[in-house]
Every structure is written in structure tokens, then in C-alpha cells.
Short mmCIF file of C-alpha atoms and ligand atoms in Angstrom, two decimals:
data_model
loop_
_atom_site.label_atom_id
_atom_site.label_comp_id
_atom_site.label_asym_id
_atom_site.label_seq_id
_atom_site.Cartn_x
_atom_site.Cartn_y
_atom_site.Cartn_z
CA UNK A 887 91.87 122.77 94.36
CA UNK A 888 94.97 123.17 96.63
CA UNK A 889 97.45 120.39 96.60
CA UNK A 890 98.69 119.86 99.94
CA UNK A 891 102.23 118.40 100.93
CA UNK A 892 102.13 117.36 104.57
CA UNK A 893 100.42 116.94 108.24
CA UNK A 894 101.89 118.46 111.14
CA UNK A 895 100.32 116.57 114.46
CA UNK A 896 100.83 117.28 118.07
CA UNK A 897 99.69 114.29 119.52
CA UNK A 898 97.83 113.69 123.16
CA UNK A 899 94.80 115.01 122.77
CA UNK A 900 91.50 113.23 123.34
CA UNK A 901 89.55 113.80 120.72
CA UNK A 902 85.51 115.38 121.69
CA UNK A 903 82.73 116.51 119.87
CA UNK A 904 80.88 115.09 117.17
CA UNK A 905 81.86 114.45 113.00
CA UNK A 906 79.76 113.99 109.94
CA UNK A 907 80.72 111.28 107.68
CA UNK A 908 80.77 111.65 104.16
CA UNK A 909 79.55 109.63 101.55
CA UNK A 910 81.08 106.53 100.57
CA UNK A 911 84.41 106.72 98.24
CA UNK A 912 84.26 103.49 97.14
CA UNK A 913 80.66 103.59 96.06
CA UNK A 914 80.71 106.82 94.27
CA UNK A 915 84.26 105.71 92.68
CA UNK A 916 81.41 102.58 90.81
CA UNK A 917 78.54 105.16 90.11
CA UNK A 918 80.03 108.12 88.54
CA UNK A 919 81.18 105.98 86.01
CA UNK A 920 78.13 103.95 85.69
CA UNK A 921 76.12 107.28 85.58
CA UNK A 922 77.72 107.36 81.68
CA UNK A 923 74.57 104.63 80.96
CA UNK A 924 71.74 107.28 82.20
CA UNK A 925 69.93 108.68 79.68
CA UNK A 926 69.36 112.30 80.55
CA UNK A 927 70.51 113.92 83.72
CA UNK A 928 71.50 112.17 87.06
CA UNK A 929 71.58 113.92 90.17
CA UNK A 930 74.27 112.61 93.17
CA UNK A 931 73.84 113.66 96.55
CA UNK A 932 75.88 113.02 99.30
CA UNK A 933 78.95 112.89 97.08
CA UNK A 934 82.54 112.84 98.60
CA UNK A 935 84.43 115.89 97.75
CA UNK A 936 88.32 113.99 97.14
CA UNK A 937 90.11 114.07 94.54
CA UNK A 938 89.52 110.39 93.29
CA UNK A 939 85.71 111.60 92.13
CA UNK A 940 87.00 115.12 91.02
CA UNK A 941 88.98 113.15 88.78
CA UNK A 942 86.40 110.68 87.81
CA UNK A 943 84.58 113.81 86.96
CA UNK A 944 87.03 115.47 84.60
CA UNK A 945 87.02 112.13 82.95
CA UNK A 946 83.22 112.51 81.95
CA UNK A 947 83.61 115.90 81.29
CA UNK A 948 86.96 115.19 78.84
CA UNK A 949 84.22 112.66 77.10
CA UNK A 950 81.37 115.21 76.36
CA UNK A 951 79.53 115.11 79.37
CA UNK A 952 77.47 118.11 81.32
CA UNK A 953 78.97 118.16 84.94
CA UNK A 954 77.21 121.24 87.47
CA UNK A 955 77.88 121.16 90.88
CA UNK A 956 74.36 121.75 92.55
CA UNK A 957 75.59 122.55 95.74
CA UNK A 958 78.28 121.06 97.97
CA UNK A 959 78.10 116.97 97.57
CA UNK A 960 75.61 117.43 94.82
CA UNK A 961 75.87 116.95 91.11
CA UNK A 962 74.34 116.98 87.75
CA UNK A 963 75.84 115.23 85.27
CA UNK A 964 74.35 114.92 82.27
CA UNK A 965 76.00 112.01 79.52
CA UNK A 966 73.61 112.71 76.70
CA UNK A 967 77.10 114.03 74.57
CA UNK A 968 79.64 111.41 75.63
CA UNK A 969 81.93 109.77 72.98
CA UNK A 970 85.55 107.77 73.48
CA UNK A 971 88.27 110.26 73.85
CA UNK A 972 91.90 109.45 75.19
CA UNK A 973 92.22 112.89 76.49
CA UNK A 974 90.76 110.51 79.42
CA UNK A 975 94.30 108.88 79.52
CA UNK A 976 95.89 111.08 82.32
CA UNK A 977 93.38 110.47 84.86
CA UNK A 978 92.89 106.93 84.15
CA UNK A 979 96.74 106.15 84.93
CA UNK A 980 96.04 107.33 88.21
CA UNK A 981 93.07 106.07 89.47
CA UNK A 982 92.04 102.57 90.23
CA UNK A 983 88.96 103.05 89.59
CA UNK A 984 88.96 103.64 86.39
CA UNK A 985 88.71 100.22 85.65
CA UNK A 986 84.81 100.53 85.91
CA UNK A 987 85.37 102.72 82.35
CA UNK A 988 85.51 99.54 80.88
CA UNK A 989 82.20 97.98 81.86
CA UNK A 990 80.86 101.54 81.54
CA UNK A 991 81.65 102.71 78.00
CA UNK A 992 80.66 98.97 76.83
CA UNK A 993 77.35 99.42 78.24
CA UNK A 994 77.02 102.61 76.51
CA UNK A 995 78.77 102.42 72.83
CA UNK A 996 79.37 98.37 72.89
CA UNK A 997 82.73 99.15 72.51
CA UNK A 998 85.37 100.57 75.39
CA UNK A 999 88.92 102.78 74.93
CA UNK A 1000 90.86 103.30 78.43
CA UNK A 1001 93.99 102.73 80.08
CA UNK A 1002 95.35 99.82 82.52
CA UNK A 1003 93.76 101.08 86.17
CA UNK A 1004 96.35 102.58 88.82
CA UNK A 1005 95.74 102.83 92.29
CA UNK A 1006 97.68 102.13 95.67
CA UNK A 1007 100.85 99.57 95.71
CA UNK A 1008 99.34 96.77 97.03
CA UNK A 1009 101.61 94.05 95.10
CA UNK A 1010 99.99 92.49 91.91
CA UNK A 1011 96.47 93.74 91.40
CA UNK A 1012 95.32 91.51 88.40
CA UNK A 1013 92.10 92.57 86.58
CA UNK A 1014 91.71 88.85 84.84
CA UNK A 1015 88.20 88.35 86.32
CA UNK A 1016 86.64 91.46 85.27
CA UNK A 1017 87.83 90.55 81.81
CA UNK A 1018 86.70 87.29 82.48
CA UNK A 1019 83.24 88.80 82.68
CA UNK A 1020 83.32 90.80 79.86
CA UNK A 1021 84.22 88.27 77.12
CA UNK A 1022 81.69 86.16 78.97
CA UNK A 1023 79.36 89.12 78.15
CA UNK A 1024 80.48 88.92 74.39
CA UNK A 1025 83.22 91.59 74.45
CA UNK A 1026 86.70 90.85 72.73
CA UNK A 1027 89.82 92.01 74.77
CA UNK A 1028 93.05 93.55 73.71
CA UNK A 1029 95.50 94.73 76.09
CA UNK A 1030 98.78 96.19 75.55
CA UNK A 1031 101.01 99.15 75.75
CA UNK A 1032 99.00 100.22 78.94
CA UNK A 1033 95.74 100.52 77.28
CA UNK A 1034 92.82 98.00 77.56
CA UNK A 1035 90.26 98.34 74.36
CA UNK A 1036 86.85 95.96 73.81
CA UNK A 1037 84.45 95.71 71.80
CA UNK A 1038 81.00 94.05 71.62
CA UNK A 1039 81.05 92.64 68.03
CA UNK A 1040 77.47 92.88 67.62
CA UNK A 1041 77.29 96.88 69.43
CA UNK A 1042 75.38 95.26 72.67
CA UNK A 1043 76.60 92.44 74.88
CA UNK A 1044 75.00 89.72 75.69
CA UNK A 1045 73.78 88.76 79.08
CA UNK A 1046 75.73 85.34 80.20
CA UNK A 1047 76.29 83.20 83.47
CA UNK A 1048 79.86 84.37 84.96
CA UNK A 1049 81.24 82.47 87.77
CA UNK A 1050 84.02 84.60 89.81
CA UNK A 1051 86.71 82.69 90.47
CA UNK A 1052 87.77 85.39 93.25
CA UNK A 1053 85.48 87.20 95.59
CA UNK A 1054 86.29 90.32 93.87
CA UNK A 1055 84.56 93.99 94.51
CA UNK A 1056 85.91 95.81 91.64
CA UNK A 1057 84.45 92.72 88.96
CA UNK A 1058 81.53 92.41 90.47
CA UNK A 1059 81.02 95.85 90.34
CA UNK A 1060 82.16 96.22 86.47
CA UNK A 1061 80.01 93.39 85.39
CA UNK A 1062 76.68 94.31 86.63
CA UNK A 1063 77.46 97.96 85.49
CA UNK A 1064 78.23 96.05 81.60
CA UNK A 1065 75.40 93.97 82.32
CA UNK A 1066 72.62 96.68 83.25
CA UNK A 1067 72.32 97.39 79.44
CA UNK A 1068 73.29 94.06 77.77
CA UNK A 1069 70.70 92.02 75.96
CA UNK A 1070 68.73 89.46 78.45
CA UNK A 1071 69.60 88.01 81.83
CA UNK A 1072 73.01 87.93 83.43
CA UNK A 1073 74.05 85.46 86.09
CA UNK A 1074 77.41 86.68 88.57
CA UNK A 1075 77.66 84.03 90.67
CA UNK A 1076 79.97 84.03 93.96
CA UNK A 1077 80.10 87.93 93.79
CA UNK A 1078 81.14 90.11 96.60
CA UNK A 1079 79.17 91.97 99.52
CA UNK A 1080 80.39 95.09 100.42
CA UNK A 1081 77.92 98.03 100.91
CA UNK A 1082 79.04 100.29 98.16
CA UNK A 1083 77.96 96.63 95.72
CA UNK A 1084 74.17 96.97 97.45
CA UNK A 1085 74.66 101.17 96.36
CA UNK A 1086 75.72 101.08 92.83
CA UNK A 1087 72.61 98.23 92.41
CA UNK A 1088 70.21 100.69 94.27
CA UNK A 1089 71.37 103.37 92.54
CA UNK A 1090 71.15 101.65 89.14
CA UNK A 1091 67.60 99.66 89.75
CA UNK A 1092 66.15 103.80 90.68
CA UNK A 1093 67.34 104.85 86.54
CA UNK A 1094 65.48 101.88 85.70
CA UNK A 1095 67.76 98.89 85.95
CA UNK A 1096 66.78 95.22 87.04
CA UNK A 1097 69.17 93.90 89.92
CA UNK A 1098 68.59 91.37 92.26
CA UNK A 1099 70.32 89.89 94.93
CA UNK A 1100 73.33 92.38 95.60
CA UNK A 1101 74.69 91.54 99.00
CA UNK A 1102 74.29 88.23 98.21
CA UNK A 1103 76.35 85.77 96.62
CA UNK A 1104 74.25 85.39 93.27
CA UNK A 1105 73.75 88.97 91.32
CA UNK A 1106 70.72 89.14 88.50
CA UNK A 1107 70.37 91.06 86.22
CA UNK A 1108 67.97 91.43 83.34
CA UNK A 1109 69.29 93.61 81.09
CA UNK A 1110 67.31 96.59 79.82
CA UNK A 1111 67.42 98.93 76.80
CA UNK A 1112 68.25 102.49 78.33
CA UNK A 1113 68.76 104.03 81.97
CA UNK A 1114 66.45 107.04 82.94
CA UNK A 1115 67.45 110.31 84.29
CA UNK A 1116 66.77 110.62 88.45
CA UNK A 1117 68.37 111.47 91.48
CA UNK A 1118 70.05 109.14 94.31
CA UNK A 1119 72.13 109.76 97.68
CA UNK A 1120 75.04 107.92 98.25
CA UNK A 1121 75.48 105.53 101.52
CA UNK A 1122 77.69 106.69 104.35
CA UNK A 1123 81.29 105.82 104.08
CA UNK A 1124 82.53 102.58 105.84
CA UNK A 1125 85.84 103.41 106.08
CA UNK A 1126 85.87 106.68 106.35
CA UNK A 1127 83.56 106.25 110.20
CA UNK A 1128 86.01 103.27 111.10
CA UNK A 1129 89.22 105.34 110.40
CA UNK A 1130 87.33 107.84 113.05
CA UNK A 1131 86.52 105.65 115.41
CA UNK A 1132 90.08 103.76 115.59
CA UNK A 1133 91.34 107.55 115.91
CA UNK A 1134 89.18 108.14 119.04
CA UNK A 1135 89.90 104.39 120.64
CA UNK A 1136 93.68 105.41 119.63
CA UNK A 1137 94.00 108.94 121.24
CA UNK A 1138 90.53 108.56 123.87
CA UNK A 1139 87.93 110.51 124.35
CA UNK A 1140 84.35 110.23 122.80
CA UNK A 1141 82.41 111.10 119.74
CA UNK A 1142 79.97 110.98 118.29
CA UNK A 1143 79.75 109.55 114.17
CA UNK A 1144 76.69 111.10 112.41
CA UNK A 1145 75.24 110.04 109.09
CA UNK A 1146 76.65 106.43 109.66
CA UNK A 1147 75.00 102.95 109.20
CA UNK A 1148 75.41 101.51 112.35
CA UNK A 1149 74.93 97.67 110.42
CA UNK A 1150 78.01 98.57 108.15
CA UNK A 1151 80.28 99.26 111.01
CA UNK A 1152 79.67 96.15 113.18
CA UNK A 1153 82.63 94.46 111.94
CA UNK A 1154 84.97 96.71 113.34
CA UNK A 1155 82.60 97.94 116.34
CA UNK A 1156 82.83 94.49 117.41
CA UNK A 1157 86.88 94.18 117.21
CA UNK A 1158 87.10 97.71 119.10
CA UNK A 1159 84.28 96.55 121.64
CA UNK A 1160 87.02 93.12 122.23
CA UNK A 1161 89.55 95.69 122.71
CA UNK A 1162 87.62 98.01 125.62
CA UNK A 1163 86.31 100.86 123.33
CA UNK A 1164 82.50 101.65 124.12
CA UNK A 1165 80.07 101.97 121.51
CA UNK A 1166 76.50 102.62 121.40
CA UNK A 1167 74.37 102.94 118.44
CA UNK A 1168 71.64 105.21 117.20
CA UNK A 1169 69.17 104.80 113.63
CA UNK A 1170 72.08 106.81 112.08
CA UNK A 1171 75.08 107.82 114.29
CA UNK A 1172 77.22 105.86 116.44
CA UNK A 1173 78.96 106.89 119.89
CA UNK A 1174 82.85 106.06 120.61
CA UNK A 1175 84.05 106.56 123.54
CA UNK A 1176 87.39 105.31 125.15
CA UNK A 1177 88.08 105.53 128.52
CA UNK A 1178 90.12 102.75 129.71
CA UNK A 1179 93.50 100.81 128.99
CA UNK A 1180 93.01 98.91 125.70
CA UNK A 1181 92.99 94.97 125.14
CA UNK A 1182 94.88 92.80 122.38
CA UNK A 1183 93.11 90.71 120.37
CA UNK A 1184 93.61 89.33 117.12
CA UNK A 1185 92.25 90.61 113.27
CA UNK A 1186 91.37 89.16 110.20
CA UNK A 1187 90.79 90.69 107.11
CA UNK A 1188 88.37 88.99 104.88
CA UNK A 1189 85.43 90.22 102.08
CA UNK A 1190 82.17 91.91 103.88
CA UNK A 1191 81.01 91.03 106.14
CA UNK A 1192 84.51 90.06 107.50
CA UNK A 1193 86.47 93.00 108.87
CA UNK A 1194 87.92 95.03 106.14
CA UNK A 1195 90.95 95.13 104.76
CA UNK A 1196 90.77 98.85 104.34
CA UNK A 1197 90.81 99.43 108.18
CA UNK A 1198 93.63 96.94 108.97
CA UNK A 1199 96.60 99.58 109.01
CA UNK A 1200 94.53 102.08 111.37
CA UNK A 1201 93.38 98.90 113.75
CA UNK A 1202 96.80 97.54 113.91
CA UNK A 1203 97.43 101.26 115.39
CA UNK A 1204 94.87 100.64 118.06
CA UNK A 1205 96.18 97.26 118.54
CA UNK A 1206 100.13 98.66 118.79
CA UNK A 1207 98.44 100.79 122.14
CA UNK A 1208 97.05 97.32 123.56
CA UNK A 1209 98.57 95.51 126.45
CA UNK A 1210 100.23 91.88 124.92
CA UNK A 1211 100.45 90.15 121.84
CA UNK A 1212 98.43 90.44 119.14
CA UNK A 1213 97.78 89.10 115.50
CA UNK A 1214 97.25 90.53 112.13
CA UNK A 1215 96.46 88.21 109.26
CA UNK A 1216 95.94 90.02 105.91
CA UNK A 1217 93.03 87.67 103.84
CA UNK A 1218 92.88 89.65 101.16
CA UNK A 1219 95.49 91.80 99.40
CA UNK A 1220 99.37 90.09 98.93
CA UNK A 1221 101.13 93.27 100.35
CA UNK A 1222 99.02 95.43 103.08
CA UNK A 1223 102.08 95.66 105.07
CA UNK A 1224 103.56 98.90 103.70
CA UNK A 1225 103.30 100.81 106.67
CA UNK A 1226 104.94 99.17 109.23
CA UNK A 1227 108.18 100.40 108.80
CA UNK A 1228 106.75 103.82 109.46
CA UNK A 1229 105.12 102.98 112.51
CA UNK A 1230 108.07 101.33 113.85
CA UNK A 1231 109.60 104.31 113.35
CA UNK A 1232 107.41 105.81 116.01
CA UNK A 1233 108.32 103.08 118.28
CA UNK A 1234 105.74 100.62 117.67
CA UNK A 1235 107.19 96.65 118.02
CA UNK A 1236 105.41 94.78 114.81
CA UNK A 1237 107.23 91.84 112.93
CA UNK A 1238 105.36 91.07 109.61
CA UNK A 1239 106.22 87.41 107.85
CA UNK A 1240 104.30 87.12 104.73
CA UNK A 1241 100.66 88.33 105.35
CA UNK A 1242 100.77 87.75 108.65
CA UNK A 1243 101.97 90.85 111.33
CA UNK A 1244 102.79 90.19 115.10
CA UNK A 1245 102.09 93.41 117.27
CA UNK A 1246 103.45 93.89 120.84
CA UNK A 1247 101.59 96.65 122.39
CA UNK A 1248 103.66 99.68 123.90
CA UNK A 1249 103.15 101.86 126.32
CA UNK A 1250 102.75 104.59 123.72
CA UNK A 1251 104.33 105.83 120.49
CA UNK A 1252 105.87 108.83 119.85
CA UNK A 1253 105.44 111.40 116.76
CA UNK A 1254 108.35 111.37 114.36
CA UNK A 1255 108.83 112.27 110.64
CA UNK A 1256 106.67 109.45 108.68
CA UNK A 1257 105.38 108.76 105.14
CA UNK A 1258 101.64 107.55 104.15
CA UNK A 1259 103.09 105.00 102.01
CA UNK A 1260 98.96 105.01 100.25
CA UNK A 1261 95.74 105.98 101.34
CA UNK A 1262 94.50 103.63 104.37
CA UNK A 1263 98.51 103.41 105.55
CA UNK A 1264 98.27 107.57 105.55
CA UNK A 1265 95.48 107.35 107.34
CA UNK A 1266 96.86 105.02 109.63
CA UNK A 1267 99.91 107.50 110.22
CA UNK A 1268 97.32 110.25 110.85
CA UNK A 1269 95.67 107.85 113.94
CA UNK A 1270 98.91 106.91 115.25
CA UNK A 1271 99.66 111.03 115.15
CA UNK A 1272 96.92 111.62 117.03
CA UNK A 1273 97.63 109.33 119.90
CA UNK A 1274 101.53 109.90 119.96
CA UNK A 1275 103.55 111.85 122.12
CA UNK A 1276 104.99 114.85 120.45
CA UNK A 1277 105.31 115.80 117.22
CA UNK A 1278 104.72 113.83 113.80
CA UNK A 1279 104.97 115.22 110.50
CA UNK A 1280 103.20 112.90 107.76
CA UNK A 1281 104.52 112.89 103.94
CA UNK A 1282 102.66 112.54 100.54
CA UNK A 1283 99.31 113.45 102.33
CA UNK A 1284 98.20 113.41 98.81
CA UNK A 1285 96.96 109.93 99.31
CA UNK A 1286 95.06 110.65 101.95
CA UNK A 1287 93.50 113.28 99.93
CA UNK A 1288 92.06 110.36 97.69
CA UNK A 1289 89.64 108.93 99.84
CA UNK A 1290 89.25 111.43 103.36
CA UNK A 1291 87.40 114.25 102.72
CA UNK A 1292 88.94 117.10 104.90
CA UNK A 1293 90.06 115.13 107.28
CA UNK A 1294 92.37 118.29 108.71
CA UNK A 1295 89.19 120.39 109.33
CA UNK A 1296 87.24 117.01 110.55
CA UNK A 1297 89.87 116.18 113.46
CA UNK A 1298 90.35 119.89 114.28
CA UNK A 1299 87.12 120.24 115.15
CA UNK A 1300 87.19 117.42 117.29
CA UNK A 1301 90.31 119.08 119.27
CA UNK A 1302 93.19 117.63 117.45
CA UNK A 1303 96.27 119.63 116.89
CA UNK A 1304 97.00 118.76 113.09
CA UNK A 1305 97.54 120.75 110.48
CA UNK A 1306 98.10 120.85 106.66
CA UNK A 1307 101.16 122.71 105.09
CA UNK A 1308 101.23 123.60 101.82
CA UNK A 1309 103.33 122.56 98.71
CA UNK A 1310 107.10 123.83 99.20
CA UNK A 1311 106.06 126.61 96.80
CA UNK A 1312 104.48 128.37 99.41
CA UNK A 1313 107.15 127.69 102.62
CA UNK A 1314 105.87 127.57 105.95
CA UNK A 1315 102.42 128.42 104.63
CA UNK A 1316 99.82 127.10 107.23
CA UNK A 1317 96.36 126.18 106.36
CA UNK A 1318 94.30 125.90 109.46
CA UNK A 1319 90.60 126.70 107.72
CA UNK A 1320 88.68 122.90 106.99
CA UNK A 1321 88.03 124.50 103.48
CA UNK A 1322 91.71 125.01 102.60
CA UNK A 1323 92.76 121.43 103.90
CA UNK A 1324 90.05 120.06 101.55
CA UNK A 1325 91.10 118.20 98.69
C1 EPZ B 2418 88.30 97.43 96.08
O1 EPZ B 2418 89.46 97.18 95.30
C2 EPZ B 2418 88.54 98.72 96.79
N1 EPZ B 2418 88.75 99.76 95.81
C3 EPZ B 2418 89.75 98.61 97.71
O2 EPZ B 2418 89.78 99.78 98.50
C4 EPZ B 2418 89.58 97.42 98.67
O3 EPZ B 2418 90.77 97.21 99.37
C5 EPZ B 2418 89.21 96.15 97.90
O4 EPZ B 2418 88.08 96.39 97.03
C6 EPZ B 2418 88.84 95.00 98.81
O5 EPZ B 2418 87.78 95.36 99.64
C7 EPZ B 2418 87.73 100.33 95.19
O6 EPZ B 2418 86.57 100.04 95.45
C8 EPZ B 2418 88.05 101.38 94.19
P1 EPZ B 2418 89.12 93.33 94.72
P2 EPZ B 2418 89.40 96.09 94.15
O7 EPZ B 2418 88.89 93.17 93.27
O8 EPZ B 2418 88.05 96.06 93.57
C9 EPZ B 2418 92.10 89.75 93.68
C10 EPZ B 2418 90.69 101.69 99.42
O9 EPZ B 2418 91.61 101.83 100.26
N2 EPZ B 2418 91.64 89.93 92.30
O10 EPZ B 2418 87.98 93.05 95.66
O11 EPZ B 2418 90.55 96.36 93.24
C11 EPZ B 2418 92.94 90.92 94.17
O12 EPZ B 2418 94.28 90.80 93.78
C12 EPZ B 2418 90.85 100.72 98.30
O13 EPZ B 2418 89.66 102.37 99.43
C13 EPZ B 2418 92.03 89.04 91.34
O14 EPZ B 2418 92.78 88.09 91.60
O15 EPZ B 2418 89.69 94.79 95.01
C14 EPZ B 2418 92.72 90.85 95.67
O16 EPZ B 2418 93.60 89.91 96.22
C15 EPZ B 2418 92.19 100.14 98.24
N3 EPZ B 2418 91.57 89.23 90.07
C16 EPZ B 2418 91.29 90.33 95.81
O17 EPZ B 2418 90.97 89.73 94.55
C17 EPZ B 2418 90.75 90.25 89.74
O18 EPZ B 2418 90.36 90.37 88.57
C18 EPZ B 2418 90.23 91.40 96.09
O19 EPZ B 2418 90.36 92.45 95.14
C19 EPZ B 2418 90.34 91.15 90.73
C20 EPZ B 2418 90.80 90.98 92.02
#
């Protein structure tokens, strides 16, 4: 795997043609882990290839399990041999989601050995309600020194009734993957929505689980004694289609999405649709196109099926091209606002006060050297690239790299002029191919 260092964008283009979406980051992120309670061997298709899952698994594979790549986007893995090992430790520093190791390895052993999560900057990121849910569940808790150990005193939790004091995606996700295997019915009352939640059920209910009720607000689940081998294909990624289509209501032009879920999208299809862009929808793809001078309007970030806080830096792009004032209010994370400062550096006019951002549109921005500060605010620098005049080179693209499966070879074919140079190792070393911008 190639690391790569930075973008190079020459902006303008309109971006033609059509793009297959991967499959969703943030759902495979919750079932490789959970794949550690299957019983024989699990098959993933539709898998994102970026880095978060390679890392996710190397983590199985430092633990005993059988990992064989089947073919692009599909794996075996097999967790018949899996034991605790903090060989894990180096990956799970880095990743956030690691945190699903805990619910995970406590479904499996009744006990659980891992590190505190890590993740994008997005000011405190407190983990108190997925322990919350796991000494409801029976588990005792000890954190310190950066690692998180629990154990089920009697080797199998115990299903409970767990109220979530936060609409939280990561605990909701961790306690029904601790609860698939504990003994007798668990209750996770006012649980999060989001897609990937409705996946990791699916995928666990098809190796034999009992969920009801995800995308709800209530979550059962009646616990069961083992998880059965089978196969499953992973939902289109969210975030990954609405990063494309802010890029093509950003720079113009019109394409089409393939191997999308039209339903998942609406949120944002419906703020881009305020804003001008036109979009028509198929069974599985969706159509951008952008033809005309965008609109203001305001956003708000809230839980599914609000608009998402993962696609508020690339919107607030969109929004920087609109004509008048518009509003940003953050409803979810403390500190989203990272990067502004960048784009401001490429002449956009945005004044952030506590979660809150004011945007004054421009007539355009213009490419300069810029940072992606973490992965939606790289991706964010990548739209703005695409729509700015000249020239912008983007830093610490390995962020992006977490969550955007070659994104270089993606936008290329679409027209755009970006490319990915490599680590200062290799100076001036271009990498035009899709394969060698993949991460
Ligand atoms: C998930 O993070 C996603 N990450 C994030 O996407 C996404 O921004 C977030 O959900 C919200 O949609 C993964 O799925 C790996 P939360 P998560 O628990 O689970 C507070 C991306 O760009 N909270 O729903 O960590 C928390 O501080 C990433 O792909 C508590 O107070 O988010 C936040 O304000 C970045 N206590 C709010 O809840 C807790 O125990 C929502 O957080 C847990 C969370």
C-alpha cells in the first residue's frame, strides 16, 4: 500500500461522466469487528478498500484470525483462532473505530483488552455511554494508561434495558454488537438511525442474530448462543455519494452516482435541490447536474435523518459559491469547524462563533496551498479544489485516505485535473493511475 503525501488540483473543470460508489466506511468500520462473533467463515462484499478497514483487518489478523481477499471488495475472514493480543495496540491508537473491539471481544471471550479509540480532532469525544452499556450488560470497566479492559464476571453478559442518554452511533452500534451474544433480551432505548446502524443489524440477524427495530428509536435484541458463518454486501456509502455530489454542484457539470440509495441521500439532495442543483433519481443511481448560479440557504447538522454532520465541511463549500448569506449550525460534534481557516485561505468569507458558521458567498475561490485538517475537512479541500481557480495543493491527504476510496482515480475519470504525489522520498514522483492513488 502506497502512502501518499499530497493533491495537486487545477481547478475549473466541470466534472462529466459517471462514478461508482463504494461501500459504506462507516458500516464496514462496525462489522469487521463484529465479524470476530461468527462462528466459521464470513464473507464481505462490497467492502471499501481505505486504510481504516485495512487496518481493522490487520487487527483480526494480529488476533489469530484467517483474512483472504476473494477478489477486490471481497473477503473471508475466518475468527475460529482469535484470542486477546496487544500486538493490536498500534492500530487501535489510530482508529476510532476501534472502540467497537470492546463490545466485540466481550461478545466473544466475556472479557475485552484494547486501547482508548483515536480518530479525527473533533474536540472531546467521550465514550461514557458505550461504557454505560456495557456495565449495564454486566461488564466491569477499568480504564487507564490509554487502555480500556472489561470483563463479564460470569464469561457471558447479560442482556439489560440501556437508556442512551445521547443519540450516539458509535454506542449504539457497540451495544447491540455486545448484546448479539449476551444471555436473554436487551433493550437500547433512544438509539441512533443512521444507515450503516440498519447494516451491521442486517448483517448480524443473516449469521443468525435476533435484532429488531434498527432505524428506530428502540433496538431488540434477544441474545443468542453463537453466530453462523455466511456472506453479506455492504450498503452504499452515504458520505462518500454526498461528498460527490457537493463536488459536481461545486465545480458544475453532471453525473451520474451508481450503486447509491437514493432514500439515504435525500437529506442532502434536498439542501442541494434549495440551492439550484438538479437531481433525479433512479432504483440505484442518482443524477447531479448543475447548471445554474447557486442559492444560499441555511444547514443543520443533526442525527439521521437530519443532514449529516459528515457532509457539513463539503456543503459549506457549495454554500461559500452561493449568492448571500448563509448559516451553518453544527448539532452534533463541539468542534467541526477545523477547516475554515483553510478555506479562507482560498478566499472564502466564513466567521464561525461557537458551533455556529456565517458564510458570505463569493464569486469564486481560488486554489492555494491548504491542509485537510481530518477526513471530511480534506475532503472538503478536495471540492473546493475542484471548483477553484488555479492551482491548490492539499496536505496530509492521508486522512482522506481513511474513508475515500481512490478518490484521485474517481474524479479523474470524471475530468478533474488532480493528482496524487508521492511521499518526499520519491520527489516529484506523479501518480496518475486510480490504482496507485488508492489507499
Ligand atoms: C460516528 O462517530 C462516525 N464514525 C462519525 O463519522 C460521525 O461524525 C458520527 O458518528 C456522527 O454521525 C464512525 O462511525 C466510525 P457519536 P461516533 O457517538 O460514533 C457524543 C466520519 O467522518 N457522545 O454518534 O464517535 C459525541 O461527543 C466520522 O466518517 C457522547 O457524549 O459519534 C457527539 O457529540 C467522523 N458520549 C455525539 O454524541 C458517548 O459515549 C455523537 O457522537 C458517545 C458520543
Amino acid at each position: 500500500m502506497k502512502r501518499l503525501y499530497k493533491y495537486i488540483i487545477k481547478g475549473g473543470k466541470p466534472l462529466h461522466g459517471e462514478v461508482e460508489i463504494s461501500g459504506a466506511k462507516n458500516a464496514a468500520v462496525a462489522i469487521i469487528p463484529a465479524a470476530m462473533l461468527v462462528d466459521g467463515v464470513c464473507r464481505i462484499e462490497n467492502l471499501p478498500q481505505i486504510s481504516d478497514t485495512e487496518k481493522l483487518l490487520r487487527i483480526l489478523e494480529l488476533m489469530g484470525a484467517q483474512v483472504r481477499y476473494v477478489s477486490p471488495g471481497t473477503v473471508d475472514i475466518d475468527c475460529s483462532g482469535v484470542s486477546l493480543s496487544d500486538r493490536i495496540f498500534r492500530y487501535t491508537r489510530s482508529i476510532r473505530a476501534s472502540y467497537y473491539l470492546i463490545g466485540s471481544m466481550l461478545g466473544r471471550f466475556g472479557k475485552a483488552r484494547t486501547t482508548m479509540p483515536g480518530g479525527c480532532n473533533f474536540g472531546v469525544r467521550p465514550i461514557d455511554q458505550h461504557i454505560k452499556g456495557m456495565k449495564a450488560l454486566g461488564a466491569t470497566i477499568d480504564i487507564g494508561k490509554g487502555l480500556i479492559q472489561a470483563e463479564s464476571p460470569e464469561g457471558r453478559l447479560k442482556g439489560a434495558r440501556i437508556y442512551l442518554d445521547k443519540v450516539s452511533v458509535g454506542a449504539t452500534i457497540n451495544v447491540m454488537i455486545a448484546a448479539a451474544t449476551a444471555k436473554g433480551m436487551t433493550i437500547i432505548e433512544n438509539v441512533a438511525r443512521e444507515p450503516h446502524i440498519v447494516d451491521l443489524a442486517n448483517f448480524l440477524n443473516s449469521m443468525g442474530a435476533d435484532i429488531r427495530g434498527a432505524g428506530t428509536d428502540v433496538i431488540k435484541v434477544r441474545g443468542v448462543e453463537r453466530l453462523h458463518g455466511g456472506s453479506y454486501s455492504l450498503i452504499p456509502d452515504q458520505i462518500e455519494a454526498g461528498t460527490f455530489m457537493t463536488a459536481v454542484a461545486a465545480a458544475g457539470g453532471e453525473v451520474r452516482l451508481n450503486n447509491v440509495i437514493p432514500r439515504h441521500l435525500e437529506c442532502i439532495s434536498a439542501k442541494l435541490r434549495e440551492m439550484g442543483v438538479a437531481i433525479t433519481e433512479g432504483d440505484d443511481y442518482i443524477v447531479v447536474r448543475r447548471d445554474c448560479p447557486l442559492e444560499r440557504t441555511n444547514v443543520k447538522t443533526l442525527p439521521y435523518p437530519g443532514f449529516p454532520t459528515d457532509m457539513q465541511p463539503q456543503i459549506c463549500v457549495v454554500l461559500c459559491l452561493a449568492a448571500g448569506t448563509s448559516v451553518i449550525t453544527e448539532g452534533v460534534w463541539d468542534n467541526r469547524y477545523q477547516y475554515v481557516n483553510e478555506l479562507k485561505k482560498m478566499g472564502a468569507e466564513i466567521t464561525v462563533s461557537g458551533k455556529t458558521a456565517v458564510v458570505e458567498g463569493v464569486r469564486s475561490l481560488m486554489g492555494a496551498p491548504v491542509a485537510a485538517r481530518d477526513l471530511r475537512a480534506g475532503a472538503a479541500m478536495v471540492v473546493a479544489g475542484l471548483c477553484a481557480e488555479g492551482t491548490t495543493v492539499i496536505e496530509d491527504v492521508i486522512y482522506i485516505e481513511r474513508g475515500y476510496q481512490n478518490i484521485v482515480g474517481k474524479l479523474r475519470a470524471l475530468g478533474a485535473d488532480i493528482a496524487a504525489v508521492s511521499e518526499p522520498d520519491e520527489p516529484g514522483r506523479m501518480h496518475q493511475s486510480s490504482q496507485e492513488s488508492a489507499c
